[in-house]
Short mmCIF file of C-alpha atoms in Angstrom, two decimals:
data_model
loop_
_atom_site.label_atom_id
_atom_site.label_comp_id
_atom_site.label_asym_id
_atom_site.label_seq_id
_atom_site.Cartn_x
_atom_site.Cartn_y
_atom_site.Cartn_z
CA UNK A 1 9.61 13.36 -254.57
CA UNK A 2 7.29 15.19 -252.19
CA UNK A 3 3.77 13.83 -252.03
CA UNK A 4 0.77 15.90 -251.00
CA UNK A 5 -0.12 15.33 -247.34
CA UNK A 6 -2.61 12.62 -246.48
CA UNK A 7 -5.95 13.65 -244.91
CA UNK A 8 -6.13 13.77 -241.11
CA UNK A 9 -8.49 10.79 -241.15
CA UNK A 10 -7.67 8.08 -243.66
CA UNK A 11 -9.78 5.09 -244.69
CA UNK A 12 -8.36 1.59 -244.84
CA UNK A 13 -8.72 1.39 -248.61
CA UNK A 14 -6.92 4.70 -249.08
CA UNK A 15 -4.08 3.61 -246.83
CA UNK A 16 -3.79 0.40 -248.83
CA UNK A 17 -3.35 2.48 -251.98
CA UNK A 18 -0.28 4.28 -250.58
CA UNK A 19 1.18 1.57 -248.36
CA UNK A 20 4.83 1.07 -249.18
CA UNK A 21 5.24 4.58 -250.57
CA UNK A 22 8.57 6.21 -249.86
CA UNK A 23 8.40 8.43 -246.80
CA UNK A 24 5.29 6.77 -245.34
CA UNK A 25 5.53 5.47 -241.77
CA UNK A 26 2.78 3.42 -240.15
CA UNK A 27 2.62 3.13 -236.35
CA UNK A 28 0.60 0.64 -234.30
CA UNK A 29 -0.17 2.28 -230.95
CA UNK A 30 -2.44 -0.44 -229.55
CA UNK A 31 -2.61 -0.43 -225.75
CA UNK A 32 -4.77 -2.30 -223.29
CA UNK A 33 -6.34 -0.52 -220.35
CA UNK A 34 -7.74 -2.25 -217.25
CA UNK A 35 -9.38 -0.66 -214.23
CA UNK A 36 -7.50 -1.13 -210.97
CA UNK A 37 -8.87 -0.99 -207.45
CA UNK A 38 -10.64 2.03 -205.98
CA UNK A 39 -8.28 5.00 -206.21
CA UNK A 40 -5.52 2.90 -207.78
CA UNK A 41 -5.84 4.17 -211.32
CA UNK A 42 -5.74 2.21 -214.55
CA UNK A 43 -3.25 -0.45 -215.59
CA UNK A 44 -2.02 0.16 -219.15
CA UNK A 45 -0.38 -2.62 -221.14
CA UNK A 46 1.28 -2.12 -224.54
CA UNK A 47 -0.24 -4.80 -226.80
CA UNK A 48 3.05 -5.90 -228.29
CA UNK A 49 2.15 -9.59 -228.39
CA UNK A 50 -1.03 -8.86 -230.33
CA UNK A 51 1.00 -6.69 -232.70
CA UNK A 52 3.43 -9.56 -233.25
CA UNK A 53 0.52 -11.83 -234.16
CA UNK A 54 -1.04 -9.47 -236.69
CA UNK A 55 -0.32 -5.92 -237.82
CA UNK A 56 -0.60 -3.82 -240.96
CA UNK A 57 2.35 -4.66 -243.23
CA UNK A 58 5.47 -2.60 -242.40
CA UNK A 59 3.83 -1.08 -239.31
CA UNK A 60 6.16 -0.35 -236.38
CA UNK A 61 4.95 -0.80 -232.82
CA UNK A 62 4.74 2.46 -230.84
CA UNK A 63 4.80 1.94 -227.09
CA UNK A 64 2.74 4.85 -225.82
CA UNK A 65 3.02 3.80 -222.18
CA UNK A 66 6.79 3.41 -221.93
CA UNK A 67 8.30 5.01 -225.01
CA UNK A 68 6.23 8.08 -225.83
CA UNK A 69 5.78 9.26 -222.25
CA UNK A 70 8.04 10.64 -219.53
CA UNK A 71 9.24 7.66 -217.46
CA UNK A 72 10.38 9.90 -214.62
CA UNK A 73 7.09 11.76 -214.14
CA UNK A 74 4.82 10.89 -211.20
CA UNK A 75 1.79 10.43 -213.48
CA UNK A 76 1.43 7.81 -216.20
CA UNK A 77 1.45 9.03 -219.81
CA UNK A 78 2.92 12.40 -218.90
CA UNK A 79 4.03 14.34 -221.94
CA UNK A 80 7.76 13.77 -222.57
CA UNK A 81 10.11 16.66 -223.09
CA UNK A 82 10.95 17.66 -226.68
CA UNK A 83 14.35 15.98 -226.62
CA UNK A 84 13.03 12.67 -225.35
CA UNK A 85 10.09 12.71 -227.76
CA UNK A 86 12.34 13.48 -230.72
CA UNK A 87 14.65 10.62 -229.79
CA UNK A 88 11.84 8.14 -229.22
CA UNK A 89 9.81 8.96 -232.34
CA UNK A 90 12.99 9.06 -234.41
CA UNK A 91 13.86 5.58 -233.12
CA UNK A 92 10.51 4.45 -234.56
CA UNK A 93 11.67 5.59 -237.99
CA UNK A 94 9.74 8.88 -238.13
CA UNK A 95 11.79 11.73 -239.54
CA UNK A 96 11.19 15.29 -240.63
CA UNK A 97 8.97 15.35 -243.70
CA UNK A 98 7.63 11.81 -243.32
CA UNK A 99 3.94 11.02 -243.59
CA UNK A 100 2.73 9.14 -240.54
CA UNK A 101 -0.40 7.03 -240.21
CA UNK A 102 -1.26 5.89 -236.69
CA UNK A 103 -3.74 3.20 -235.75
CA UNK A 104 -4.74 1.12 -232.74
CA UNK A 105 -6.99 -1.79 -231.89
CA UNK A 106 -9.49 0.30 -229.95
CA UNK A 107 -9.50 3.31 -227.65
CA UNK A 108 -7.83 6.68 -228.09
CA UNK A 109 -4.21 5.68 -228.52
CA UNK A 110 -3.93 6.63 -232.18
CA UNK A 111 -5.28 10.12 -231.53
CA UNK A 112 -2.90 10.46 -228.59
CA UNK A 113 0.06 9.85 -230.90
CA UNK A 114 -1.51 12.20 -233.48
CA UNK A 115 -1.66 14.89 -230.79
CA UNK A 116 1.90 14.20 -229.60
CA UNK A 117 3.27 14.57 -233.12
CA UNK A 118 1.38 17.78 -233.84
CA UNK A 119 2.31 19.17 -230.42
CA UNK A 120 5.93 18.70 -231.47
CA UNK A 121 5.44 20.42 -234.80
CA UNK A 122 4.82 17.48 -237.15
CA UNK A 123 1.72 18.11 -239.26
CA UNK A 124 1.94 15.21 -241.69
CA UNK A 125 0.15 12.73 -239.45
CA UNK A 126 -3.11 10.88 -239.99
CA UNK A 127 -5.32 8.51 -238.02
CA UNK A 128 -6.60 5.31 -239.60
CA UNK A 129 -10.38 5.45 -239.37
CA UNK A 130 -11.56 2.44 -237.39
CA UNK A 131 -8.04 1.20 -236.72
CA UNK A 132 -6.94 -2.37 -237.20
CA UNK A 133 -10.53 -3.61 -237.05
CA UNK A 134 -11.47 -1.53 -240.10
CA UNK A 135 -8.35 -2.67 -241.94
CA UNK A 136 -9.24 -6.32 -241.40
CA UNK A 137 -12.93 -5.74 -242.13
CA UNK A 138 -11.92 -4.32 -245.52
CA UNK A 139 -10.15 -7.59 -246.28
CA UNK A 140 -6.68 -6.09 -246.15
CA UNK A 141 -3.69 -8.29 -245.32
CA UNK A 142 -1.79 -8.35 -242.06
CA UNK A 143 1.62 -9.73 -241.24
CA UNK A 144 3.16 -11.34 -238.17
CA UNK A 145 6.44 -10.69 -236.44
CA UNK A 146 8.06 -7.40 -235.54
CA UNK A 147 9.30 -4.64 -237.81
CA UNK A 148 12.65 -3.11 -236.85
CA UNK A 149 12.68 0.47 -238.14
CA UNK A 150 15.64 2.38 -239.47
CA UNK A 151 16.20 5.28 -237.04
CA UNK A 152 15.49 8.74 -238.43
CA UNK A 153 16.16 12.32 -237.39
CA UNK A 154 13.13 14.09 -235.94
CA UNK A 155 13.27 17.78 -235.08
CA UNK A 156 10.87 18.78 -232.31
CA UNK A 157 9.23 22.17 -232.79
CA UNK A 158 6.91 22.46 -229.77
CA UNK A 159 3.52 24.10 -230.06
CA UNK A 160 2.66 25.11 -226.48
CA UNK A 161 -0.77 26.34 -227.56
CA UNK A 162 -1.91 22.72 -227.97
CA UNK A 163 -1.20 21.98 -224.31
CA UNK A 164 -3.00 23.24 -221.21
CA UNK A 165 -1.50 23.07 -217.73
CA UNK A 166 -3.31 22.92 -214.41
CA UNK A 167 -3.09 26.65 -213.78
CA UNK A 168 -4.69 27.54 -217.11
CA UNK A 169 -7.41 24.97 -216.46
CA UNK A 170 -8.07 26.50 -213.05
CA UNK A 171 -8.37 29.94 -214.64
CA UNK A 172 -10.75 28.65 -217.31
CA UNK A 173 -12.82 26.90 -214.65
CA UNK A 174 -13.08 30.08 -212.59
CA UNK A 175 -13.94 32.28 -215.57
CA UNK A 176 -16.50 30.00 -217.21
CA UNK A 177 -14.25 29.08 -220.13
CA UNK A 178 -14.68 26.06 -222.35
CA UNK A 179 -13.60 22.90 -220.52
CA UNK A 180 -14.80 19.57 -221.90
CA UNK A 181 -14.64 16.26 -220.06
CA UNK A 182 -14.28 13.39 -222.54
CA UNK A 183 -15.15 10.56 -220.13
CA UNK A 184 -18.39 8.63 -219.71
CA UNK A 185 -21.37 10.36 -218.04
CA UNK A 186 -21.16 8.33 -214.82
CA UNK A 187 -17.53 9.31 -214.29
CA UNK A 188 -18.35 12.91 -215.19
CA UNK A 189 -20.98 12.89 -212.43
CA UNK A 190 -18.68 11.13 -209.97
CA UNK A 191 -21.01 8.13 -209.88
CA UNK A 192 -18.85 5.43 -211.48
CA UNK A 193 -18.90 2.04 -209.70
CA UNK A 194 -15.13 2.07 -209.13
CA UNK A 195 -13.23 5.35 -209.06
CA UNK A 196 -9.65 5.17 -210.38
CA UNK A 197 -8.81 8.76 -209.42
CA UNK A 198 -7.80 10.24 -206.06
CA UNK A 199 -11.25 11.86 -205.71
CA UNK A 200 -14.56 11.55 -207.52
CA UNK A 201 -15.99 14.35 -209.61
CA UNK A 202 -15.18 16.74 -212.44
CA UNK A 203 -13.47 20.07 -212.83
CA UNK A 204 -16.05 22.73 -211.93
CA UNK A 205 -17.78 24.34 -214.87
CA UNK A 206 -16.83 21.65 -217.40
CA UNK A 207 -19.26 19.99 -219.76
CA UNK A 208 -19.40 16.37 -220.84
CA UNK A 209 -18.71 15.02 -224.32
CA UNK A 210 -17.87 11.29 -224.05
CA UNK A 211 -15.14 10.45 -226.53
CA UNK A 212 -16.75 7.20 -227.60
CA UNK A 213 -19.90 9.08 -228.61
CA UNK A 214 -17.87 10.56 -231.47
CA UNK A 215 -17.32 7.06 -232.84
CA UNK A 216 -19.64 4.53 -234.42
CA UNK A 217 -20.06 1.81 -231.79
CA UNK A 218 -20.33 -0.95 -234.39
CA UNK A 219 -17.25 -0.08 -236.43
CA UNK A 220 -15.07 2.16 -234.26
CA UNK A 221 -14.96 4.68 -237.09
CA UNK A 222 -15.59 8.38 -236.61
CA UNK A 223 -19.14 9.59 -237.11
CA UNK A 224 -19.93 11.64 -240.23
CA UNK A 225 -18.66 15.21 -240.19
CA UNK A 226 -22.18 16.65 -239.87
CA UNK A 227 -22.78 14.63 -236.69
CA UNK A 228 -19.37 15.50 -235.29
CA UNK A 229 -20.03 19.18 -235.97
CA UNK A 230 -23.33 19.05 -234.08
CA UNK A 231 -21.81 17.30 -231.06
CA UNK A 232 -18.70 19.47 -230.91
CA UNK A 233 -20.65 22.69 -231.35
CA UNK A 234 -23.02 21.73 -228.54
CA UNK A 235 -20.00 21.28 -226.27
CA UNK A 236 -18.59 24.68 -227.25
CA UNK A 237 -15.50 23.32 -228.95
CA UNK A 238 -16.17 25.09 -232.25
CA UNK A 239 -16.98 28.54 -230.86
CA UNK A 240 -13.61 30.00 -231.76
CA UNK A 241 -12.37 30.74 -228.25
CA UNK A 242 -9.80 28.93 -226.16
CA UNK A 243 -11.05 25.39 -225.49
CA UNK A 244 -9.50 22.60 -223.45
CA UNK A 245 -10.39 18.93 -223.26
CA UNK A 246 -9.52 16.59 -220.43
CA UNK A 247 -10.18 13.02 -219.31
CA UNK A 248 -8.45 10.80 -216.77
CA UNK A 249 -4.87 10.97 -217.99
CA UNK A 250 -4.77 12.85 -221.29
CA UNK A 251 -5.59 9.97 -223.63
CA UNK A 252 -9.36 10.06 -224.31
CA UNK A 253 -9.23 13.87 -224.37
CA UNK A 254 -7.35 13.70 -227.67
CA UNK A 255 -10.39 12.23 -229.47
CA UNK A 256 -12.56 15.40 -229.34
CA UNK A 257 -9.45 17.47 -230.03
CA UNK A 258 -8.83 15.40 -233.15
CA UNK A 259 -12.51 15.57 -234.17
CA UNK A 260 -12.52 19.37 -233.91
CA UNK A 261 -9.45 19.57 -236.12
CA UNK A 262 -11.03 17.11 -238.55
CA UNK A 263 -14.25 19.11 -238.85
CA UNK A 264 -12.82 22.54 -239.65
CA UNK A 265 -9.22 22.80 -238.50
CA UNK A 266 -10.11 24.04 -235.02
CA UNK A 267 -7.19 23.71 -232.60
CA UNK A 268 -8.16 22.44 -229.17
CA UNK A 269 -5.73 22.13 -226.27
CA UNK A 270 -5.45 19.03 -224.09
CA UNK A 271 -4.95 19.08 -220.31
CA UNK A 272 -2.29 16.41 -220.09
CA UNK A 273 -2.59 15.62 -216.37
CA UNK A 274 -6.40 15.69 -216.55
CA UNK A 275 -8.39 14.31 -213.60
CA UNK A 276 -5.46 12.35 -212.21
CA UNK A 277 -3.53 15.58 -211.62
CA UNK A 278 -6.53 17.73 -210.70
CA UNK A 279 -8.11 15.38 -208.15
CA UNK A 280 -4.70 14.51 -206.72
CA UNK A 281 -4.43 18.06 -205.37
CA UNK A 282 -6.80 18.40 -202.38
CA UNK A 283 -6.90 22.17 -202.87
CA UNK A 284 -8.52 21.82 -206.31
CA UNK A 285 -12.34 21.86 -206.16
CA UNK A 286 -14.49 19.19 -207.78
CA UNK A 287 -18.14 18.98 -208.70
CA UNK A 288 -20.33 15.88 -208.54
CA UNK A 289 -23.83 15.05 -209.66
#
């Protein structure tokens, strides 16, 4: 039996209504992120122990740092090739035609997995609004231990239009195209107390739309569609032209990309290497202030 697809953003109570349904896969993508020393980048830690203590029933842990990235790339969280992604997501039990709901315990990890799945041609993927915190706040049960999935066959059908590389970003920067930095204002200005990137600053010509401003600070849930529309439109992400988001390493940038899709189906590309790649090349210009 084929069920109608779930909405891109699903509430805890609605997930509870379909939990256990045939063909539904739930992924816990929770990851911790700590700031290293000046210029040393961030330290990412898959929160497997926390998952083992409490997760949504039947949820499988998705290791974004080690499993759903390219381990041989020089930059953390680099997009894996289609073959590796298909093997890794299939090992998590996600197959062609499955509905997938992704959540995390804070941050942009769920939207990163949402973007990875859609980039590889899988549309039936949703993000749990507010993540594990919202699930628990709604009084829903959790379970301990670790779920071992039954491997499935996943067919990767790449959508290159959802990905921007450094050369396209350079062209957009030079031409005044829509480039949106999803980091906090201090980092956007190059004024953060500790800089994790090779150089301080932003890609010239980009505007700032902090990813966490799209979320309710108290609940972690996405802001109402009307508010999202206002914020995204002000940043130029809903103007209909080519738009690219970036951050430090391609994680936070997926939040405004997801929000644009949520509002009206707008497809926004993500610069996977983001500031880590851009500022690591001394020939790429940066702006500060």
